[in-house]
Amino acid sequence: MECDRNQIVIRPMTKEDVPAVSRLEEAVFSMPWSPDAFLDMVEREDSLYVVAVAKEEPIGCCGVTNACGDGDINNVVVDEAWRNRGVGRKMLEVLMEQGREIGIENYTLEVRVSNAPAIHLYEKLGFVSAGIRPGFYDKPREDAMIMWKRQEEVG
C-alpha cells in the first residue's frame, strides 16, 4: 500500500516535534537518540530534518547533515504501523530534494547488514553498497553496510 498523499504530510521537523520523534525512536531502535540530540540537530545550520505527519502526529523522521557537499543521512525511522506504505521513501525523497537545494551532491548512510527491507529501499533510491563497518552497531553487535548515492550514479 502506497503512502496516501492526503493522509501524510512531509514537513521540516520543529522543536515541538522532538518529544514525539524521541518516543518513536525509543519504540523502534535499541540505541535511540536522546531528545537533546534531536533538538541539537533541529537547531544546527548544517542539518536538515523532516517528519512524516499523519493526523497531526509524527509517524516518521529522517535527517541529513551536510559536510562539504556530502550528506550523512543520520536517522530514518518509521512507526511500525506505517511501514510498507511508502512513508520512508517519501521522507527520503523530500530530504534529498531539499538537500540538493543547499548544495548536497552525494549522500551516505549506514544500515544494519540484517535490515533487508531498509537496504532494499535504499537501493531503489539509487544507493549502492560501498563496504562494511565491522561491529558498528551495539545491542545487538552487528556490522553496518555503508551505502552511497553519488551524483554521477543518479540515473
PDB file of C-alpha atoms in Angstrom:
ATOM      1  CA  MET A   1       0.000   0.000   0.000  1.00  0.00           C
ATOM      2  CA  GLU A   2       1.435   3.353  -1.009  1.00  0.00           C
ATOM      3  CA  CYS A   3       1.605   6.461   1.106  1.00  0.00           C
ATOM      4  CA  ASP A   4      -1.676   8.407   0.715  1.00  0.00           C
ATOM      5  CA  ARG A   5      -0.651  11.988  -0.016  1.00  0.00           C
ATOM      6  CA  ASN A   6      -3.881  13.213   1.577  1.00  0.00           C
ATOM      7  CA  GLN A   7      -3.111  11.455   4.868  1.00  0.00           C
ATOM      8  CA  ILE A   8       0.636  12.049   5.159  1.00  0.00           C
ATOM      9  CA  VAL A   9       2.415  15.396   5.213  1.00  0.00           C
ATOM     10  CA  ILE A  10       6.211  15.585   4.958  1.00  0.00           C
ATOM     11  CA  ARG A  11       7.468  18.804   6.525  1.00  0.00           C
ATOM     12  CA  PRO A  12      10.525  20.219   8.280  1.00  0.00           C
ATOM     13  CA  MET A  13      10.979  18.945  11.827  1.00  0.00           C
ATOM     14  CA  THR A  14      10.483  21.541  14.569  1.00  0.00           C
ATOM     15  CA  LYS A  15      11.453  21.726  18.224  1.00  0.00           C
ATOM     16  CA  GLU A  16       7.850  20.844  19.056  1.00  0.00           C
ATOM     17  CA  ASP A  17       8.246  17.504  17.235  1.00  0.00           C
ATOM     18  CA  VAL A  18      11.222  16.396  19.347  1.00  0.00           C
ATOM     19  CA  PRO A  19       9.266  14.619  22.149  1.00  0.00           C
ATOM     20  CA  ALA A  20       7.159  12.588  19.688  1.00  0.00           C
ATOM     21  CA  VAL A  21      10.148  11.754  17.472  1.00  0.00           C
ATOM     22  CA  SER A  22      12.146  10.687  20.535  1.00  0.00           C
ATOM     23  CA  ARG A  23       9.328   8.354  21.624  1.00  0.00           C
ATOM     24  CA  LEU A  24       9.219   6.912  18.107  1.00  0.00           C
ATOM     25  CA  GLU A  25      12.994   6.262  18.162  1.00  0.00           C
ATOM     26  CA  GLU A  26      12.731   4.594  21.574  1.00  0.00           C
ATOM     27  CA  ALA A  27       9.995   2.279  20.291  1.00  0.00           C
ATOM     28  CA  VAL A  28      11.968   1.243  17.207  1.00  0.00           C
ATOM     29  CA  PHE A  29      15.708   1.320  17.969  1.00  0.00           C
ATOM     30  CA  SER A  30      17.790  -0.474  20.604  1.00  0.00           C
ATOM     31  CA  MET A  31      20.044   2.601  20.933  1.00  0.00           C
ATOM     32  CA  PRO A  32      17.781   5.599  20.293  1.00  0.00           C
ATOM     33  CA  TRP A  33      18.929   9.185  20.108  1.00  0.00           C
ATOM     34  CA  SER A  34      18.107  11.372  23.097  1.00  0.00           C
ATOM     35  CA  PRO A  35      15.672  14.291  22.868  1.00  0.00           C
ATOM     36  CA  ASP A  36      18.675  16.622  23.323  1.00  0.00           C
ATOM     37  CA  ALA A  37      20.427  15.065  20.314  1.00  0.00           C
ATOM     38  CA  PHE A  38      17.356  15.668  18.128  1.00  0.00           C
ATOM     39  CA  LEU A  39      16.991  19.206  19.448  1.00  0.00           C
ATOM     40  CA  ASP A  40      20.632  19.864  18.591  1.00  0.00           C
ATOM     41  CA  MET A  41      20.085  18.613  15.025  1.00  0.00           C
ATOM     42  CA  VAL A  42      16.969  20.742  14.527  1.00  0.00           C
ATOM     43  CA  GLU A  43      18.911  23.840  15.595  1.00  0.00           C
ATOM     44  CA  ARG A  44      22.093  23.183  13.553  1.00  0.00           C
ATOM     45  CA  GLU A  45      22.525  25.111  10.328  1.00  0.00           C
ATOM     46  CA  ASP A  46      24.288  22.192   8.611  1.00  0.00           C
ATOM     47  CA  SER A  47      21.438  19.714   9.205  1.00  0.00           C
ATOM     48  CA  LEU A  48      18.011  19.145   7.702  1.00  0.00           C
ATOM     49  CA  TYR A  49      15.370  17.019   9.378  1.00  0.00           C
ATOM     50  CA  VAL A  50      11.900  16.160   8.115  1.00  0.00           C
ATOM     51  CA  VAL A  51       8.975  14.412   9.736  1.00  0.00           C
ATOM     52  CA  ALA A  52       6.113  12.463   8.239  1.00  0.00           C
ATOM     53  CA  VAL A  53       2.904  13.514   9.966  1.00  0.00           C
ATOM     54  CA  ALA A  54      -0.463  11.734   9.983  1.00  0.00           C
ATOM     55  CA  LYS A  55      -3.386  13.188  11.916  1.00  0.00           C
ATOM     56  CA  GLU A  56      -1.042  15.830  13.375  1.00  0.00           C
ATOM     57  CA  GLU A  57       1.238  13.184  14.941  1.00  0.00           C
ATOM     58  CA  PRO A  58       4.773  12.389  13.698  1.00  0.00           C
ATOM     59  CA  ILE A  59       4.918   8.840  12.319  1.00  0.00           C
ATOM     60  CA  GLY A  60       8.400   9.078  10.843  1.00  0.00           C
ATOM     61  CA  CYS A  61      11.569  11.118  10.794  1.00  0.00           C
ATOM     62  CA  CYS A  62      14.786  11.330   8.832  1.00  0.00           C
ATOM     63  CA  GLY A  63      17.661  13.751   8.716  1.00  0.00           C
ATOM     64  CA  VAL A  64      20.875  14.641   6.980  1.00  0.00           C
ATOM     65  CA  THR A  65      23.998  16.560   7.965  1.00  0.00           C
ATOM     66  CA  ASN A  66      25.861  18.444   5.236  1.00  0.00           C
ATOM     67  CA  ALA A  67      29.646  18.003   5.244  1.00  0.00           C
ATOM     68  CA  CYS A  68      31.067  19.978   2.306  1.00  0.00           C
ATOM     69  CA  GLY A  69      28.525  18.680  -0.195  1.00  0.00           C
ATOM     70  CA  ASP A  70      28.287  15.142   1.191  1.00  0.00           C
ATOM     71  CA  GLY A  71      25.126  14.428   3.133  1.00  0.00           C
ATOM     72  CA  ASP A  72      25.319  11.971   6.023  1.00  0.00           C
ATOM     73  CA  ILE A  73      21.810  10.586   6.490  1.00  0.00           C
ATOM     74  CA  ASN A  74      21.539  10.046  10.231  1.00  0.00           C
ATOM     75  CA  ASN A  75      18.152   8.758  11.279  1.00  0.00           C
ATOM     76  CA  VAL A  76      15.486   7.061   9.234  1.00  0.00           C
ATOM     77  CA  VAL A  77      12.630   5.831  11.379  1.00  0.00           C
ATOM     78  CA  VAL A  78       9.002   4.985  10.585  1.00  0.00           C
ATOM     79  CA  ASP A  79       6.370   3.916  13.096  1.00  0.00           C
ATOM     80  CA  GLU A  80       5.836   0.167  12.764  1.00  0.00           C
ATOM     81  CA  ALA A  81       2.129   0.624  11.992  1.00  0.00           C
ATOM     82  CA  TRP A  82       3.002   2.814   8.982  1.00  0.00           C
ATOM     83  CA  ARG A  83       5.720   0.683   7.390  1.00  0.00           C
ATOM     84  CA  ASN A  84       5.444  -0.663   3.841  1.00  0.00           C
ATOM     85  CA  ARG A  85       3.273   2.262   2.764  1.00  0.00           C
ATOM     86  CA  GLY A  86       5.950   4.410   1.129  1.00  0.00           C
ATOM     87  CA  VAL A  87       6.451   6.727   4.122  1.00  0.00           C
ATOM     88  CA  GLY A  88      10.205   6.136   4.397  1.00  0.00           C
ATOM     89  CA  ARG A  89      10.702   6.517   0.664  1.00  0.00           C
ATOM     90  CA  LYS A  90       8.727   9.775   0.530  1.00  0.00           C
ATOM     91  CA  MET A  91      10.622  11.245   3.502  1.00  0.00           C
ATOM     92  CA  LEU A  92      13.971  10.392   1.913  1.00  0.00           C
ATOM     93  CA  GLU A  93      12.932  11.803  -1.467  1.00  0.00           C
ATOM     94  CA  VAL A  94      11.870  15.096   0.149  1.00  0.00           C
ATOM     95  CA  LEU A  95      15.008  15.173   2.312  1.00  0.00           C
ATOM     96  CA  MET A  96      17.329  14.626  -0.658  1.00  0.00           C
ATOM     97  CA  GLU A  97      15.455  17.179  -2.784  1.00  0.00           C
ATOM     98  CA  GLN A  98      15.831  19.788  -0.028  1.00  0.00           C
ATOM     99  CA  GLY A  99      19.456  18.746   0.458  1.00  0.00           C
ATOM    100  CA  ARG A 100      20.259  19.406  -3.205  1.00  0.00           C
ATOM    101  CA  GLU A 101      18.852  22.915  -2.759  1.00  0.00           C
ATOM    102  CA  ILE A 102      21.516  23.638  -0.102  1.00  0.00           C
ATOM    103  CA  GLY A 103      24.393  22.085  -2.042  1.00  0.00           C
ATOM    104  CA  ILE A 104      24.423  18.430  -1.042  1.00  0.00           C
ATOM    105  CA  GLU A 105      25.563  16.425  -4.057  1.00  0.00           C
ATOM    106  CA  ASN A 106      26.205  12.967  -2.589  1.00  0.00           C
ATOM    107  CA  TYR A 107      24.518  11.026   0.211  1.00  0.00           C
ATOM    108  CA  THR A 108      25.798   8.315   2.523  1.00  0.00           C
ATOM    109  CA  LEU A 109      24.330   6.242   5.345  1.00  0.00           C
ATOM    110  CA  GLU A 110      24.961   3.152   7.427  1.00  0.00           C
ATOM    111  CA  VAL A 111      22.431   0.359   7.811  1.00  0.00           C
ATOM    112  CA  ARG A 112      22.496  -2.903   9.750  1.00  0.00           C
ATOM    113  CA  VAL A 113      23.522  -5.704   7.392  1.00  0.00           C
ATOM    114  CA  SER A 114      20.489  -7.704   8.579  1.00  0.00           C
ATOM    115  CA  ASN A 115      17.996  -4.929   7.742  1.00  0.00           C
ATOM    116  CA  ALA A 116      16.969  -6.246   4.307  1.00  0.00           C
ATOM    117  CA  PRO A 117      13.850  -4.043   3.956  1.00  0.00           C
ATOM    118  CA  ALA A 118      15.862  -0.850   4.557  1.00  0.00           C
ATOM    119  CA  ILE A 119      18.671  -1.959   2.241  1.00  0.00           C
ATOM    120  CA  HIS A 120      16.101  -2.697  -0.477  1.00  0.00           C
ATOM    121  CA  LEU A 121      14.548   0.768  -0.045  1.00  0.00           C
ATOM    122  CA  TYR A 122      17.923   2.491  -0.232  1.00  0.00           C
ATOM    123  CA  GLU A 123      18.842   0.517  -3.369  1.00  0.00           C
ATOM    124  CA  LYS A 124      15.555   1.571  -5.012  1.00  0.00           C
ATOM    125  CA  LEU A 125      16.544   5.186  -4.276  1.00  0.00           C
ATOM    126  CA  GLY A 126      19.907   4.719  -6.010  1.00  0.00           C
ATOM    127  CA  PHE A 127      22.191   3.895  -3.078  1.00  0.00           C
ATOM    128  CA  VAL A 128      24.910   1.271  -3.598  1.00  0.00           C
ATOM    129  CA  SER A 129      26.986  -0.635  -1.084  1.00  0.00           C
ATOM    130  CA  ALA A 130      30.483   0.759  -0.576  1.00  0.00           C
ATOM    131  CA  GLY A 131      31.718  -1.577   2.131  1.00  0.00           C
ATOM    132  CA  ILE A 132      31.182  -2.830   5.654  1.00  0.00           C
ATOM    133  CA  ARG A 133      31.923  -1.232   9.034  1.00  0.00           C
ATOM    134  CA  PRO A 134      32.630  -4.239  11.298  1.00  0.00           C
ATOM    135  CA  GLY A 135      30.914  -4.134  14.695  1.00  0.00           C
ATOM    136  CA  PHE A 136      29.420  -0.673  14.046  1.00  0.00           C
ATOM    137  CA  TYR A 137      26.194  -1.321  15.971  1.00  0.00           C
ATOM    138  CA  ASP A 138      25.650  -2.429  19.551  1.00  0.00           C
ATOM    139  CA  LYS A 139      22.572  -4.046  21.126  1.00  0.00           C
ATOM    140  CA  PRO A 140      22.974  -6.402  19.302  1.00  0.00           C
ATOM    141  CA  ARG A 141      26.517  -6.137  17.998  1.00  0.00           C
ATOM    142  CA  GLU A 142      26.351  -6.090  14.209  1.00  0.00           C
ATOM    143  CA  ASP A 143      28.178  -4.861  11.133  1.00  0.00           C
ATOM    144  CA  ALA A 144      26.922  -1.882   9.150  1.00  0.00           C
ATOM    145  CA  MET A 145      26.714  -1.678   5.394  1.00  0.00           C
ATOM    146  CA  ILE A 146      27.992   1.683   4.138  1.00  0.00           C
ATOM    147  CA  MET A 147      25.862   2.920   1.261  1.00  0.00           C
ATOM    148  CA  TRP A 148      26.384   5.889  -1.065  1.00  0.00           C
ATOM    149  CA  LYS A 149      24.278   7.710  -3.594  1.00  0.00           C
ATOM    150  CA  ARG A 150      26.667   9.782  -5.670  1.00  0.00           C
ATOM    151  CA  GLN A 151      25.615  12.385  -8.185  1.00  0.00           C
ATOM    152  CA  GLU A 152      27.280  10.518 -11.046  1.00  0.00           C
ATOM    153  CA  GLU A 153      25.296   7.369 -10.107  1.00  0.00           C
ATOM    154  CA  VAL A 154      21.932   9.107 -10.464  1.00  0.00           C
ATOM    155  CA  GLY A 155      20.306   7.568 -13.484  1.00  0.00           C
TER     156      GLY A 155
END
